[in-house]
Tab-separated table of C-alpha atoms in Angstrom:
chain	number	residue	atom	x	y	z
A	1	MET	CA	4.305	-2.150	16.985
A	2	PHE	CA	1.006	-0.320	17.323
A	3	ASP	CA	-1.223	-0.913	20.283
A	4	ARG	CA	-4.996	-0.589	20.299
A	5	LYS	CA	-4.952	3.017	21.531
A	6	HIS	CA	-3.992	4.177	18.005
A	7	ASP	CA	-6.748	2.287	16.183
A	8	HIS	CA	-8.787	5.481	15.783
A	9	GLU	CA	-5.925	6.794	13.604
A	10	ARG	CA	-5.738	3.572	11.581
A	11	SER	CA	-9.375	3.395	10.445
A	12	PRO	CA	-11.770	6.063	9.152
A	13	GLY	CA	-14.754	4.540	10.951
A	14	ARG	CA	-18.187	4.085	9.404
A	15	ASP	CA	-19.049	7.749	8.791
A	16	LEU	CA	-16.649	9.359	6.306
A	17	GLY	CA	-17.707	12.806	7.547
A	18	SER	CA	-16.869	12.095	11.194
A	19	ALA	CA	-14.037	13.501	13.306
A	20	GLN	CA	-12.479	10.023	13.286
A	21	ALA	CA	-12.417	10.012	9.470
A	22	VAL	CA	-10.820	13.468	9.398
A	23	ALA	CA	-8.167	12.330	11.902
A	24	PHE	CA	-7.546	9.179	9.861
A	25	VAL	CA	-6.984	11.129	6.643
A	26	ARG	CA	-4.398	13.341	8.379
A	27	ALA	CA	-2.610	10.470	10.140
A	28	THR	CA	0.608	8.896	8.917
A	29	VAL	CA	0.321	5.605	10.800
A	30	PRO	CA	-0.447	2.508	8.704
A	31	SER	CA	-4.073	1.856	7.870
A	32	ILE	CA	-5.741	-1.286	9.204
A	33	GLU	CA	-7.144	-2.035	5.726
A	34	THR	CA	-5.240	-1.258	2.529
A	35	GLY	CA	-8.327	0.091	0.755
A	36	HIS	CA	-8.622	2.863	3.335
A	37	TYR	CA	-5.393	4.399	2.015
A	38	LEU	CA	-7.479	5.631	-0.933
A	39	LEU	CA	-8.966	8.232	1.421
A	40	ARG	CA	-5.530	9.739	2.110
A	41	ARG	CA	-5.374	11.848	-1.024
A	42	SER	CA	-2.375	13.832	0.249
A	43	GLN	CA	-0.344	10.602	0.129
A	44	THR	CA	-1.091	9.866	-3.535
A	45	ALA	CA	0.710	10.988	-6.678
A	46	ARG	CA	-0.285	10.977	-10.328
A	47	GLU	CA	2.990	9.308	-11.351
A	48	ARG	CA	2.006	6.384	-9.120
A	49	THR	CA	-1.459	5.932	-10.614
A	50	TRP	CA	-1.778	3.372	-13.404
A	51	THR	CA	-4.398	1.811	-15.652
A	52	ASP	CA	-2.325	-1.280	-16.403
A	53	VAL	CA	-0.602	-3.832	-14.221
A	54	ASP	CA	2.748	-3.403	-15.990
A	55	GLY	CA	3.079	0.204	-14.805
A	56	ALA	CA	2.475	-0.821	-11.203
A	57	LEU	CA	4.871	-3.765	-11.490
A	58	GLY	CA	7.536	-1.465	-12.946
A	59	TRP	CA	7.214	0.859	-9.958
A	60	LEU	CA	7.422	-2.065	-7.540
A	61	ALA	CA	10.556	-3.374	-9.294
A	62	GLU	CA	12.198	0.086	-9.269
A	63	THR	CA	11.427	0.595	-5.592
A	64	TYR	CA	12.736	-2.883	-4.795
A	65	ALA	CA	15.980	-2.124	-6.678
A	66	MET	CA	16.437	1.141	-4.740
A	67	HIS	CA	15.695	-0.522	-1.373
A	68	PRO	CA	16.604	-4.223	-1.635
A	69	PRO	CA	16.190	-6.626	1.275
A	70	ASP	CA	19.268	-7.649	3.211
A	71	ARG	CA	20.970	-10.335	1.102
A	72	THR	CA	21.712	-12.492	4.152
A	73	LEU	CA	17.996	-12.921	4.811
A	74	SER	CA	15.806	-15.391	2.971
A	75	TYR	CA	13.150	-13.710	0.822
A	76	LEU	CA	11.259	-14.694	-2.293
A	77	PRO	CA	13.299	-13.668	-5.387
A	78	GLN	CA	12.103	-10.513	-7.122
A	79	GLU	CA	11.024	-12.383	-10.272
A	80	ALA	CA	8.794	-14.719	-8.258
A	81	ARG	CA	7.447	-11.804	-6.242
A	82	LEU	CA	6.572	-9.931	-9.449
A	83	HIS	CA	4.859	-12.997	-10.947
A	84	HIS	CA	2.774	-13.540	-7.803
A	85	THR	CA	1.935	-9.827	-7.626
A	86	ARG	CA	0.845	-9.724	-11.273
A	87	THR	CA	-1.555	-12.606	-10.648
A	88	GLY	CA	-3.020	-10.883	-7.598
A	89	LEU	CA	-3.384	-7.452	-9.212
A	90	MET	CA	-5.050	-8.958	-12.281
A	91	ALA	CA	-7.593	-10.525	-9.909
A	92	GLY	CA	-8.210	-7.186	-8.144
A	93	SER	CA	-6.119	-7.856	-5.028
A	94	ASP	CA	-3.875	-5.221	-3.488
A	95	ALA	CA	-0.121	-5.824	-3.403
A	96	VAL	CA	1.861	-5.268	-0.206
A	97	TRP	CA	5.646	-5.669	-0.307
A	98	HIS	CA	7.103	-5.696	3.192
A	99	TYR	CA	10.595	-6.752	4.247
A	100	THR	CA	13.609	-5.749	6.294
A	101	THR	CA	16.634	-4.139	4.707
A	102	SER	CA	18.972	-5.009	7.580
A	103	VAL	CA	19.855	-8.150	9.518
A	104	GLY	CA	18.864	-6.511	12.791
A	105	ALA	CA	15.356	-5.941	11.385
A	106	ASP	CA	15.629	-2.311	12.463
A	107	ARG	CA	14.957	-1.056	8.936
A	108	VAL	CA	11.677	-2.115	7.412
A	109	ILE	CA	10.258	-1.067	4.072
A	110	VAL	CA	6.605	-1.339	3.112
A	111	TYR	CA	5.133	-0.258	-0.178
A	112	VAL	CA	1.692	-0.957	-1.514
A	113	VAL	CA	-0.259	-0.941	-4.776
A	114	ILE	CA	-3.977	-0.571	-4.100
A	115	CYS	CA	-6.628	-1.427	-6.665
A	116	CYS	CA	-9.191	1.249	-7.403
A	117	PRO	CA	-12.081	1.052	-7.523
A	118	HIS	CA	-11.514	-1.256	-4.598
A	119	ARG	CA	-13.624	-4.392	-4.462
A	120	HIS	CA	-14.049	-4.233	-0.664
A	121	HIS	CA	-14.407	-0.444	-0.382
A	122	THR	CA	-16.902	0.213	-3.133
A	123	ARG	CA	-18.012	3.580	-1.706
A	124	THR	CA	-14.451	4.938	-1.653
A	125	PRO	CA	-13.708	6.932	-4.803
A	126	CYS	CA	-10.342	6.708	-6.543
A	127	PRO	CA	-8.160	9.594	-5.299
A	128	LEU	CA	-6.752	10.539	-8.721
A	129	PRO	CA	-7.464	9.728	-12.330
A	130	PRO	CA	-4.661	7.677	-13.917
A	131	HIS	CA	-1.948	9.398	-15.957
């Protein structure tokens, strides 16, 4: 759990040329807003940059298969998750998949597909052209 003292690392602030923005780009803590991840170019990869929803959904499904949730816990089935995610991505919403992989909740996985250009961060350029 993050407390408020780390918020400066979780948001770039208003001025993208500020010391806070530079610290944010270098940080590895989760961003407060998903669209801000687009500023962290060192955390992007061309093979994870798509122009169609199917490519992003394929990556989500592959990642899910490699790191499935604990089967004793109750989660939305993958097919339903993919359907819901497709609908959201087609509407320009980011997709965040977050769940525990162990009963003790000591292993959490989070992976995100962020739309770009981002409808809420219109001044933030896309970090990479799609492949």
